[in-house]
Short mmCIF file of C-alpha atoms in Angstrom, two decimals:
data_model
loop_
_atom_site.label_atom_id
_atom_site.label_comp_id
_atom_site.label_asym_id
_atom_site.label_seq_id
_atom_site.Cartn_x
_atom_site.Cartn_y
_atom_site.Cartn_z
CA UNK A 1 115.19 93.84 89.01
CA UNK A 2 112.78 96.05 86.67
CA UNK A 3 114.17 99.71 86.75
CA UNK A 4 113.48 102.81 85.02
CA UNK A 5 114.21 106.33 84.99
CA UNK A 6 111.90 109.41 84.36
CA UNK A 7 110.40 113.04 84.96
CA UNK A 8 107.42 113.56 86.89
CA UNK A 9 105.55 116.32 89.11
CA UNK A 10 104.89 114.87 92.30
CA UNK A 11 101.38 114.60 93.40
CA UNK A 12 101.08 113.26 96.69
CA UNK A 13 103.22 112.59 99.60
CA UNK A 14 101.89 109.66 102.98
CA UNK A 15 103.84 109.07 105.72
CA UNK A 16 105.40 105.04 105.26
CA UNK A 17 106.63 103.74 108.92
CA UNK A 18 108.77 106.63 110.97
CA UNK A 19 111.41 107.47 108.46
CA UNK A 20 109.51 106.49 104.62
CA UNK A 21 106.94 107.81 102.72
CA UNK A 22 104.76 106.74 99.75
CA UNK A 23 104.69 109.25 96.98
CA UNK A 24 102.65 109.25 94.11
CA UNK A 25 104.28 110.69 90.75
CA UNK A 26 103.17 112.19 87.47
CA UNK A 27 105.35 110.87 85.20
CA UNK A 28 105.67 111.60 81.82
CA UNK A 29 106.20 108.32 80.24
CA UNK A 30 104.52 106.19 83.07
CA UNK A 31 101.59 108.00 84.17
CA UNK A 32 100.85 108.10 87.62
CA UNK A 33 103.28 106.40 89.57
CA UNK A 34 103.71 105.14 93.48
CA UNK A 35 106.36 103.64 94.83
CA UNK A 36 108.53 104.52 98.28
CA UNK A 37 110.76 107.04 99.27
CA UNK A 38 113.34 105.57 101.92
CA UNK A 39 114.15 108.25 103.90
CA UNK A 40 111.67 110.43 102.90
CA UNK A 41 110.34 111.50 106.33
CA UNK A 42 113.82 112.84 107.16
CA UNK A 43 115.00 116.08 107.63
CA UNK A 44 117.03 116.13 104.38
CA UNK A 45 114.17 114.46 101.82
CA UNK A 46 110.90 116.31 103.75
CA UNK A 47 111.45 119.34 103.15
CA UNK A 48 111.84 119.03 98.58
CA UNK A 49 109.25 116.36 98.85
CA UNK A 50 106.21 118.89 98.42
CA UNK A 51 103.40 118.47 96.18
CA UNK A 52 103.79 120.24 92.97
CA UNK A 53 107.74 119.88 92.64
CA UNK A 54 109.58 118.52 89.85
CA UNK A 55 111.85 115.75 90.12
CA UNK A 56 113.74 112.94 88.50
CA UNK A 57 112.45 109.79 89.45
CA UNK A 58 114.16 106.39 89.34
CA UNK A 59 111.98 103.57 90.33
CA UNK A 60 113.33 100.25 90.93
CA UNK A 61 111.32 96.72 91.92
CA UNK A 62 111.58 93.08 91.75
CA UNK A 63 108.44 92.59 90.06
CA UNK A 64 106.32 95.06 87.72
CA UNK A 65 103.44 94.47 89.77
CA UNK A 66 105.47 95.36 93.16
CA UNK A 67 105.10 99.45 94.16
CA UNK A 68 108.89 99.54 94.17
CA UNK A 69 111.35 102.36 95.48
CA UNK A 70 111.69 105.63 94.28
CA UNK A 71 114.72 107.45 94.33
CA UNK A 72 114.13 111.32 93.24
CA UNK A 73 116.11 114.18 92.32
CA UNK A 74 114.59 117.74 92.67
CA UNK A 75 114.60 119.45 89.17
CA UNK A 76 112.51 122.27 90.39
CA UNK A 77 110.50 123.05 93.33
CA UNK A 78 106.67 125.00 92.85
CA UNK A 79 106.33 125.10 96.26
CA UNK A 80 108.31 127.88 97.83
CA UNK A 81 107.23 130.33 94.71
CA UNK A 82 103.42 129.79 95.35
CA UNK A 83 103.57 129.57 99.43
CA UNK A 84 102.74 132.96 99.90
CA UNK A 85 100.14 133.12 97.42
CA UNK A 86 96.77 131.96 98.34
CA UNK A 87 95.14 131.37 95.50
CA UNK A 88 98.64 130.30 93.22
CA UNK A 89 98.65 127.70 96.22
CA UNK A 90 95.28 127.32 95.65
CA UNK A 91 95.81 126.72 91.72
CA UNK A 92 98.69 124.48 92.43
CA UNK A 93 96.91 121.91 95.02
CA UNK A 94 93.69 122.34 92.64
CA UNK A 95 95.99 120.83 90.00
CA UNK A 96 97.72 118.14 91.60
CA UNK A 97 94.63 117.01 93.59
CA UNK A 98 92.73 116.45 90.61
CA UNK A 99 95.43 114.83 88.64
CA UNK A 100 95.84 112.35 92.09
CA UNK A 101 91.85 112.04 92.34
CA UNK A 102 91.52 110.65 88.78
CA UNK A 103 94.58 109.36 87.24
CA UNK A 104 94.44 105.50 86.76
CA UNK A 105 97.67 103.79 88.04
CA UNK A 106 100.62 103.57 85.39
CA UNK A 107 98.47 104.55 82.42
CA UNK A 108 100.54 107.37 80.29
CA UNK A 109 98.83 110.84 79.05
CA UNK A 110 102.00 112.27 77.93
CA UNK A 111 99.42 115.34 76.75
CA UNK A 112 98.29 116.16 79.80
CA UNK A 113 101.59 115.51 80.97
CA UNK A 114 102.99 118.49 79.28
CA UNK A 115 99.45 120.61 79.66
CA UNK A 116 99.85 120.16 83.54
CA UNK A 117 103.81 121.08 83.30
CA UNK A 118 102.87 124.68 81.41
CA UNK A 119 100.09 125.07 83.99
CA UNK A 120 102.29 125.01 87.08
CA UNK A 121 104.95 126.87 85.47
CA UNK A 122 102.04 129.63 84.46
CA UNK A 123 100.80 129.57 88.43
CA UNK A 124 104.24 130.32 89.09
CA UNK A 125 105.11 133.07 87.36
CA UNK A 126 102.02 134.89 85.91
CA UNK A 127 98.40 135.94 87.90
CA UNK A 128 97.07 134.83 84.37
CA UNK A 129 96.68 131.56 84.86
CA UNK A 130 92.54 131.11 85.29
CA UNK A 131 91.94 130.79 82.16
CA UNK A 132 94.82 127.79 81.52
CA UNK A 133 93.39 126.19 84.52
CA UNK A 134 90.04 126.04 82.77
CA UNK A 135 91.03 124.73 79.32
CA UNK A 136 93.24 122.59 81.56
CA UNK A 137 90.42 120.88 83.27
CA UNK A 138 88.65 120.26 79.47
CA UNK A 139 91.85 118.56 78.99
CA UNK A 140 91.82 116.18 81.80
CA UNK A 141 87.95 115.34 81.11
CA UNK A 142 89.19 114.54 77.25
CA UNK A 143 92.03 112.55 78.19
CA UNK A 144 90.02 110.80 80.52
CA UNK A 145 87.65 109.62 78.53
CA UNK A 146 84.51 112.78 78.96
CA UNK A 147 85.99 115.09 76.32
CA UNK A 148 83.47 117.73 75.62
CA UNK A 149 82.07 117.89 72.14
CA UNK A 150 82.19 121.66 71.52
CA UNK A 151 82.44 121.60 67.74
CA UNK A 152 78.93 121.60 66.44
CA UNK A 153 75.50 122.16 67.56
CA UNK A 154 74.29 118.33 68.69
CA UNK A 155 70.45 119.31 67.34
CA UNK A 156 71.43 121.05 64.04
CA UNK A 157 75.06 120.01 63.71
CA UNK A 158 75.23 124.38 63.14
CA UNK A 159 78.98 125.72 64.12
CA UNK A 160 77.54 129.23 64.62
CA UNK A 161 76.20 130.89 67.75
CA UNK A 162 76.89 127.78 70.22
CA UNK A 163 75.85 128.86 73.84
CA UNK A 164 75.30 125.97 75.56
CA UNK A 165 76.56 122.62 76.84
CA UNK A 166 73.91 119.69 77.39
CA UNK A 167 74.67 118.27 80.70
CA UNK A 168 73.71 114.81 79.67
CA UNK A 169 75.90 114.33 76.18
CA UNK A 170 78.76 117.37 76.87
CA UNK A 171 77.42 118.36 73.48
CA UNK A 172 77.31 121.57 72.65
CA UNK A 173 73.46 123.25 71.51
CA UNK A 174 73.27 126.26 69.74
CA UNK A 175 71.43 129.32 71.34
CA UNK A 176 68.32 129.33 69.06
CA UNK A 177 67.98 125.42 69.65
CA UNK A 178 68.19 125.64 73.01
CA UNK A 179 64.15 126.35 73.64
CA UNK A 180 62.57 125.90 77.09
CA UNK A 181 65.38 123.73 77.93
CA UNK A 182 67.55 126.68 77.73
CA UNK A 183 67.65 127.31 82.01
CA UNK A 184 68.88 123.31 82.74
CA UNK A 185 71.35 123.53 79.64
CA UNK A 186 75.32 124.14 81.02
CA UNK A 187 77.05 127.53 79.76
CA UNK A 188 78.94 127.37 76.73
CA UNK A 189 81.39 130.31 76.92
CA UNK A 190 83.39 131.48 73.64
CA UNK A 191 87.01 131.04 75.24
CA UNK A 192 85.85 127.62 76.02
CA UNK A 193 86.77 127.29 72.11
CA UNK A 194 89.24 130.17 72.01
CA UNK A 195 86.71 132.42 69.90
CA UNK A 196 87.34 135.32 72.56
CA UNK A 197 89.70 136.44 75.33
CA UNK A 198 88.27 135.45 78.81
CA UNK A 199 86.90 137.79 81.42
CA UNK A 200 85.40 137.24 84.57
CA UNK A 201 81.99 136.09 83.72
CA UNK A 202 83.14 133.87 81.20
CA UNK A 203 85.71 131.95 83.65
CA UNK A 204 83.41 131.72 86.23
CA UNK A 205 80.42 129.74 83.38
CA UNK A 206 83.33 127.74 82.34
CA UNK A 207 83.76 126.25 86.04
CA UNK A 208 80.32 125.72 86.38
CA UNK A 209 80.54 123.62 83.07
CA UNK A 210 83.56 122.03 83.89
CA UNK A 211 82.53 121.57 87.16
CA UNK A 212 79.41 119.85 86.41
CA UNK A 213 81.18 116.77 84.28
CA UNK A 214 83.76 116.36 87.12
CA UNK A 215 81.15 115.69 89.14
CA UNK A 216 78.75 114.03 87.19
CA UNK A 217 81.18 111.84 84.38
CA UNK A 218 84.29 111.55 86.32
CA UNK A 219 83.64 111.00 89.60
CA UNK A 220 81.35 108.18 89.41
CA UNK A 221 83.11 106.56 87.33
CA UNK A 222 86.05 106.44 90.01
CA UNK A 223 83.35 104.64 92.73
CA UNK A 224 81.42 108.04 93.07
CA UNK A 225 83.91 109.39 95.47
CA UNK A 226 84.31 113.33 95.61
CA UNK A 227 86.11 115.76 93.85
CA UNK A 228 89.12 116.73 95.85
CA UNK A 229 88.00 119.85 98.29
CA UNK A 230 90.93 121.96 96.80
CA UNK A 231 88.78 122.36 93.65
CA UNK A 232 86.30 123.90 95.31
CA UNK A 233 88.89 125.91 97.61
CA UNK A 234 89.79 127.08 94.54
CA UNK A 235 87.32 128.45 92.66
CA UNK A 236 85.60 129.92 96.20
CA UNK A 237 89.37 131.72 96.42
CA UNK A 238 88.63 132.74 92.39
CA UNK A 239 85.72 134.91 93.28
CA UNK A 240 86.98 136.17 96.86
CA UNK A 241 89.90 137.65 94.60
CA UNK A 242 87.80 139.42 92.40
CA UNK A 243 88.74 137.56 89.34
CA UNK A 244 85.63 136.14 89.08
CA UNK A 245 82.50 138.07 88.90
CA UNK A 246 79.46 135.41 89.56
CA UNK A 247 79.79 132.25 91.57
CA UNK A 248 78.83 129.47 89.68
CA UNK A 249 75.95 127.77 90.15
CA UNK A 250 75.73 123.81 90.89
CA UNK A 251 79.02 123.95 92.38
CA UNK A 252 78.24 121.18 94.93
CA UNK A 253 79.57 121.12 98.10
CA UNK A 254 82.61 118.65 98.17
CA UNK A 255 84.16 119.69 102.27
CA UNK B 1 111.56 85.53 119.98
CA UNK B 2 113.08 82.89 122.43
CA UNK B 3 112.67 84.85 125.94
CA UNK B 4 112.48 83.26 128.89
CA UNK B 5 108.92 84.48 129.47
CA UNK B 6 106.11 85.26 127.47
CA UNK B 7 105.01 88.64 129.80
CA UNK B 8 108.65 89.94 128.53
CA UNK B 9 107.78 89.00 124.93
CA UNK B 10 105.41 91.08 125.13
CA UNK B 11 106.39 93.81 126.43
CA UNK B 12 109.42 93.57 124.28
CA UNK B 13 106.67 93.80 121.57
CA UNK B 14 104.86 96.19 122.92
CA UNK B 15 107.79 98.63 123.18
CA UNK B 16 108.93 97.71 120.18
CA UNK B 17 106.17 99.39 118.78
CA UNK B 18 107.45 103.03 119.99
CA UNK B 19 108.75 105.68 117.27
CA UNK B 20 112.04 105.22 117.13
CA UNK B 21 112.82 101.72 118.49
CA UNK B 22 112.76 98.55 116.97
CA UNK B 23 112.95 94.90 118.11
CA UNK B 24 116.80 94.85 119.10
CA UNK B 25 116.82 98.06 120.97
CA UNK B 26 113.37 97.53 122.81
CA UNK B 27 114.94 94.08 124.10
CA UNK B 28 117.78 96.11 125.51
CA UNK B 29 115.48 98.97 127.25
CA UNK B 30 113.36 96.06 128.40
CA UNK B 31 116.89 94.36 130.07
CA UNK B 32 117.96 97.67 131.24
CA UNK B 33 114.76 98.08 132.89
CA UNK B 34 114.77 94.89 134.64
CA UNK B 35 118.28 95.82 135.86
CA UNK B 36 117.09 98.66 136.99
CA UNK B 37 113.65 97.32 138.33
CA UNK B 38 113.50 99.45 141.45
CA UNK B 39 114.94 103.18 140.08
CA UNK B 40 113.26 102.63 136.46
CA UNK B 41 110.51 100.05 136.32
CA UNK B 42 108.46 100.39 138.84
CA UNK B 43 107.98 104.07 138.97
CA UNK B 44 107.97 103.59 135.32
CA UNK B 45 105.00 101.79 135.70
CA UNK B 46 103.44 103.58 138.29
CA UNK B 47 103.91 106.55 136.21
CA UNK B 48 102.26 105.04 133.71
CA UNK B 49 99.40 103.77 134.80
CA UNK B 50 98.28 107.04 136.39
CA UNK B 51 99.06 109.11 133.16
CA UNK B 52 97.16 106.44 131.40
CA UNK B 53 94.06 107.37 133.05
CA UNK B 54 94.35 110.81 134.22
CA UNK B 55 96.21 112.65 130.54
CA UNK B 56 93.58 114.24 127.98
CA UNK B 57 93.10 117.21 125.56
CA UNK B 58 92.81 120.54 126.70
CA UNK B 59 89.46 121.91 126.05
CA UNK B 60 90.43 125.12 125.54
CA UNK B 61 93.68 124.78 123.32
CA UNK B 62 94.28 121.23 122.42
CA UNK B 63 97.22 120.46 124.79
CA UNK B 64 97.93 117.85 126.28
CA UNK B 65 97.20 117.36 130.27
CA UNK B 66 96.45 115.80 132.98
CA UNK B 67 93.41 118.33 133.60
CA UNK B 68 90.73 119.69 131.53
CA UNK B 69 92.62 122.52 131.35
CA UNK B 70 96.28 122.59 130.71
CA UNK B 71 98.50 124.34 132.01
CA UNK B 72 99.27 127.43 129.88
CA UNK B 73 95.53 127.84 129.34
CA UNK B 74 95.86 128.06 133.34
CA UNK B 75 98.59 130.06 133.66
CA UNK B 76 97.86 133.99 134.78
CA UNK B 77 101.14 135.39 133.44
CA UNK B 78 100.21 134.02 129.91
CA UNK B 79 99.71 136.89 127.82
CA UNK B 80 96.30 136.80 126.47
CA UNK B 81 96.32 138.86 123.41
CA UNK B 82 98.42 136.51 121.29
CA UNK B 83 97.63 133.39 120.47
CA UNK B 84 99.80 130.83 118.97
CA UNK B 85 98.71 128.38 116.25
CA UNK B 86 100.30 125.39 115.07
CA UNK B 87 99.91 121.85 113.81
CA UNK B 88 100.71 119.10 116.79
CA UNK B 89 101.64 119.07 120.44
CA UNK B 90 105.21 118.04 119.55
CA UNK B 91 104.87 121.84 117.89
CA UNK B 92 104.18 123.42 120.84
CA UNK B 93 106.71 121.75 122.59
CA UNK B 94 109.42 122.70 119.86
CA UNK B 95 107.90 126.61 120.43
CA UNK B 96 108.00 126.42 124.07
CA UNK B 97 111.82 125.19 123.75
CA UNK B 98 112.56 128.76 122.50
CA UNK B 99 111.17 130.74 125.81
CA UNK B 100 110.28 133.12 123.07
CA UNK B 101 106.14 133.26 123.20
CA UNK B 102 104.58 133.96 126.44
CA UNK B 103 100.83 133.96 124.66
CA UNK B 104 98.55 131.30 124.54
CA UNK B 105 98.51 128.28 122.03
CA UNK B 106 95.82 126.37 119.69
CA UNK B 107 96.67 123.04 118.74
CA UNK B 108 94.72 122.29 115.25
CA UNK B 109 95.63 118.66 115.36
CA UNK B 110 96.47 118.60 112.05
CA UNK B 111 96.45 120.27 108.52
CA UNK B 112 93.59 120.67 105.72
CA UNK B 113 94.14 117.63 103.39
CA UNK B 114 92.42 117.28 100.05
CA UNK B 115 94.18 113.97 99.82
CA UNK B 116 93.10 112.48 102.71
CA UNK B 117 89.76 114.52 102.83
CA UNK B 118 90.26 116.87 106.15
CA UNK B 119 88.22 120.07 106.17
CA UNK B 120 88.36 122.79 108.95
CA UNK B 121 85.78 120.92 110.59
CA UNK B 122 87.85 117.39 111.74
CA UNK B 123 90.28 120.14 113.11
CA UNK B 124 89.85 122.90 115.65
CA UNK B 125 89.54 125.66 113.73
CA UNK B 126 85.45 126.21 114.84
CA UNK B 127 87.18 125.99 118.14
CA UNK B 128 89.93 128.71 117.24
CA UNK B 129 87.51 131.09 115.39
CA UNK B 130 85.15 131.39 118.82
CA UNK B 131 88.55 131.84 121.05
CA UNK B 132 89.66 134.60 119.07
CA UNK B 133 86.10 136.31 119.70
CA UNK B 134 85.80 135.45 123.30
CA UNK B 135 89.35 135.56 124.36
CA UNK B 136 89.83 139.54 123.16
CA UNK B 137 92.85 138.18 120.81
CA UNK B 138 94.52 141.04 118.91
CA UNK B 139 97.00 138.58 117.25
CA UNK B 140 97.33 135.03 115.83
CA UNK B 141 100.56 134.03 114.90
CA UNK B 142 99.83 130.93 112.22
CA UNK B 143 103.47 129.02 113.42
CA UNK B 144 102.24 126.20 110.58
CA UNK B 145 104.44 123.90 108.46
CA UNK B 146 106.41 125.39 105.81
CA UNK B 147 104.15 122.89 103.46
CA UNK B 148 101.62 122.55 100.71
CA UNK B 149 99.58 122.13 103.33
CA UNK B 150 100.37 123.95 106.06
CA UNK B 151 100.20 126.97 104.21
CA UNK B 152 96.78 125.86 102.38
CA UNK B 153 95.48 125.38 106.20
CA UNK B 154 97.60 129.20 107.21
CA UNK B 155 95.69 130.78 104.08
CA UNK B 156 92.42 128.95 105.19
CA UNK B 157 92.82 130.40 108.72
CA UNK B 158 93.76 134.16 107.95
CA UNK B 159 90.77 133.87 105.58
CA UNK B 160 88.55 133.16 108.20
CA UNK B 161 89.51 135.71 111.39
CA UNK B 162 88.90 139.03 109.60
CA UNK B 163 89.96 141.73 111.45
CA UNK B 164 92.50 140.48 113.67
CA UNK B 165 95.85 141.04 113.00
CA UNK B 166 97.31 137.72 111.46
CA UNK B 167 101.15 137.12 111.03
CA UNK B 168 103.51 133.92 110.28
CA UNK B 169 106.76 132.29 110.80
CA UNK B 170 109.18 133.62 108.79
CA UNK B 171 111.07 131.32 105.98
CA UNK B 172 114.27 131.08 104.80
CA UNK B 173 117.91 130.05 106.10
CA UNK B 174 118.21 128.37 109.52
CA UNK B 175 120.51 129.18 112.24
CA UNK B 176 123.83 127.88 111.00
CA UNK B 177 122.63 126.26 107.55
CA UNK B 178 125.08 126.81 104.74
CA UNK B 179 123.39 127.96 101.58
CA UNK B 180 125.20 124.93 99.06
CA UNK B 181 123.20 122.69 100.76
CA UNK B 182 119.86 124.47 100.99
CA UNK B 183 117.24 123.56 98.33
CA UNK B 184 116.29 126.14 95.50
CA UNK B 185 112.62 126.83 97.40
CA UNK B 186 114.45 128.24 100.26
CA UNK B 187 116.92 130.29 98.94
CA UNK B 188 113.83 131.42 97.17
CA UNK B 189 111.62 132.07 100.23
CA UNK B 190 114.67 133.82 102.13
CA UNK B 191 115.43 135.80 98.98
CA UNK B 192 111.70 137.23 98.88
CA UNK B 193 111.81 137.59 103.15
CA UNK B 194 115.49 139.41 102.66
CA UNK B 195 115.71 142.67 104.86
CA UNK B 196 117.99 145.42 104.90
CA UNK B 197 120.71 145.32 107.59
#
């Protein structure tokens, strides 16, 4: 019998028979995790089994290659503190969709482990949290693979006055270098790579850039399926609260 | 199985295949049917058949009938101001258990799901949105799951009707729970929802 013990957010909850379900786990030193909950559908388990939530996970099965049991301990629970927040709720299933939508099975990111740990504690407790969500989604392209490269200009190799991201190399392009190609070039915003504090605007061109390799890198590569619709719930709730002051463009309908 | 006949093994299988029984205990409902053949099984089955063909969906909320309309959507001493949302049938059963809410209902058939990729349109919010213009609704009570996602779809909802007024269940400590064994996110939401006595 293979067993181990862990800490993971959970990510995803589906109904397993009348009283199981299969939940899928963030763990910190086995990446994403499934395995079954016995009992899970019952009146005691249901209710701390909610997306977002903190638990201790111990996961036992015959074989490696078997999904195995869970058994799970609540450490903390997100959901009751962001319920009656729409876009915190927003934030949180944002979060936790993506990191279900393009994890690979059992492979450990123990950095975006802890990055998506300080992110759901900040949606929690702070209305500050935009801007974390943003460098948060840089994160999860980097660890995945489609980090951006934000450091130097790709034409000139210049680290001064960088403005845009190509959307073909995630390179960035420095303003005087971008030319005519400047309108299909992606925004390259200064918090992007901390050189100012965020407002609206500058949120809102991060998304768009952001936005653009999640749906142009990542998702392909995962058998072109489409971003999870919270993402877009998300940012749509971003500007209807007024934290946002343009849309971004080339958001692509993912309903 | 080793039954006598193969039409019992399969209904033996076939019951076996309802929520909440398994092989052993549909064998015994299937022998205390035939015990019973004349009081149980055969209206049982006569019962069956007919609500087989005749039960559908209300068009108007989403019950569950044997007409196009059910009966609450029929009723005349339904309130019609108030409508009632929630998730499943079983939901409106569980409200109607209370004799609390004399409004109408909407069944949604379901919650918004990034996971399993269910926008407003696979449920009947479209539906919802229209009844609350045509109906004259001054309030919609979002009765939803205390979940991820039945708050995501509650949100969603509210989002969507504007100007009516829009309320929810409240959360916190049930009838007779004990706090010890309550989870933190309760005692959280029933802290926040505490009122003044």
């Amino acid at each position: 019998m293979i067993e181990w013990r862990d800490e993971g957010v959970l990510l995803a909850v589906r109904k397993h028979g009348e009283a199981a379900v299969i939940v899928e786990v963030f763990t910190e030193h086995h990446g994403k995790h499934a395995g079954v909950v016995r009992g899970g559908a019952g009146r005691k388990q249901a209710p701390m089994l909610q997306p977002g939530g903190q638990f201790e996970v111990v996961w036992k099965a015959r074989l490696e290659e078997h999904m195995g049991a869970f058994t799970v301990e609540p450490l903390r629970s997100r959901a009751a503190q962001v319920m009656a927040d729409p876009l915190a709720l927003a934030g949180l299933t944002s979060v936790v969709g993506l990191l279900s939508f393009a994890l690979p099975e059992r492979e450990v990111h123990g950095a975006l482990y802890s990055a998506s740990i300080n992110l759901l504690d900040l949606i929690c407790v702070t209305e500050a949290w935009p801007l974390a969500y943003l460098h948060w989604e840089m994160q999860l392209l980097e660890d995945l693979g489609f980090g951006l490269d934000l450091s130097c200009c790709a034409v000139s190799g210049a680290t001064e006055d960088l403005a845009y991201v190509s959307p073909k190399s995630g390179r960035a392009v420095a303003a005087h270098h971008a030319g005519r190609w400047k309108t299909q070039l992606l925004p390259l915003v200064p918090c992007m790579i901390g050189q100012s504090v965020a407002d609206n605007g500058e949120i809102a061109a991060g998304l768009r850039t952001t936005g653009h390799f999640l749906e142009k890198w990542l998702a392909p590569s995962l058998g072109d399926r489409a971003l999870p619709s919270a993402r877009k719930r998300l940012v749509e709730r971003l500007f209807r609260a007024g934290r946002l002051d343009q849309r971004p463009s080339g958001e692509a309908n993912h309903e | 199985m080793s039954n006598s006949s193969k039409d019992l093994d399969h209904l033996i299988e076939l019951m076996a295949k309802l929520p909440g029984l398994g092989p052993r205990s549909a064998r015994r409902a299937v022998l205390h049917m035939v015990k019973k053949r004349a009081l149980l099984m055969t209206p049982l089955a006569d019962v069956l058949a007919e609500v087989a063909v005749t039960v559908r969906e209300c068009l108007n909320c989403g019950n569950i009938g044997t007409a196009d309309t059910c009966d609450i959507c029929q009723n005349p001493k339904r309130e019609n101001g108030e409508i009632c949302v929630i998730e499943e049938v079983s939901d409106l059963w569980a409200m109607e258990r209370s004799h609390m809410f004399k409004g109408r209902y909407h069944v949604l058939g379901g919650t918004l799901s990034a996971l399993d990729a269910i926008g407003p349109d696979e449920l009947r919010i479209p539906r919802l949105l229209r009844r609350v213009r045509d109906e004259n609704v001054t309030e919609v009570i979002l009765a939803l799951n205390a979940t991820i996602d039945g708050q995501t779809t509650a949100h969603y909802i509210a989002d969507q009707l504007g100007d009516v007024r829009v309320s929810t269940l409240a959360q916190g400590v049930p009838i007779g729970g004990e706090l010890d064994y309550l989870d933190d996110g309760t005692i959280t939401a029933a802290l926040r929802a505490r009122k003044t006595l």
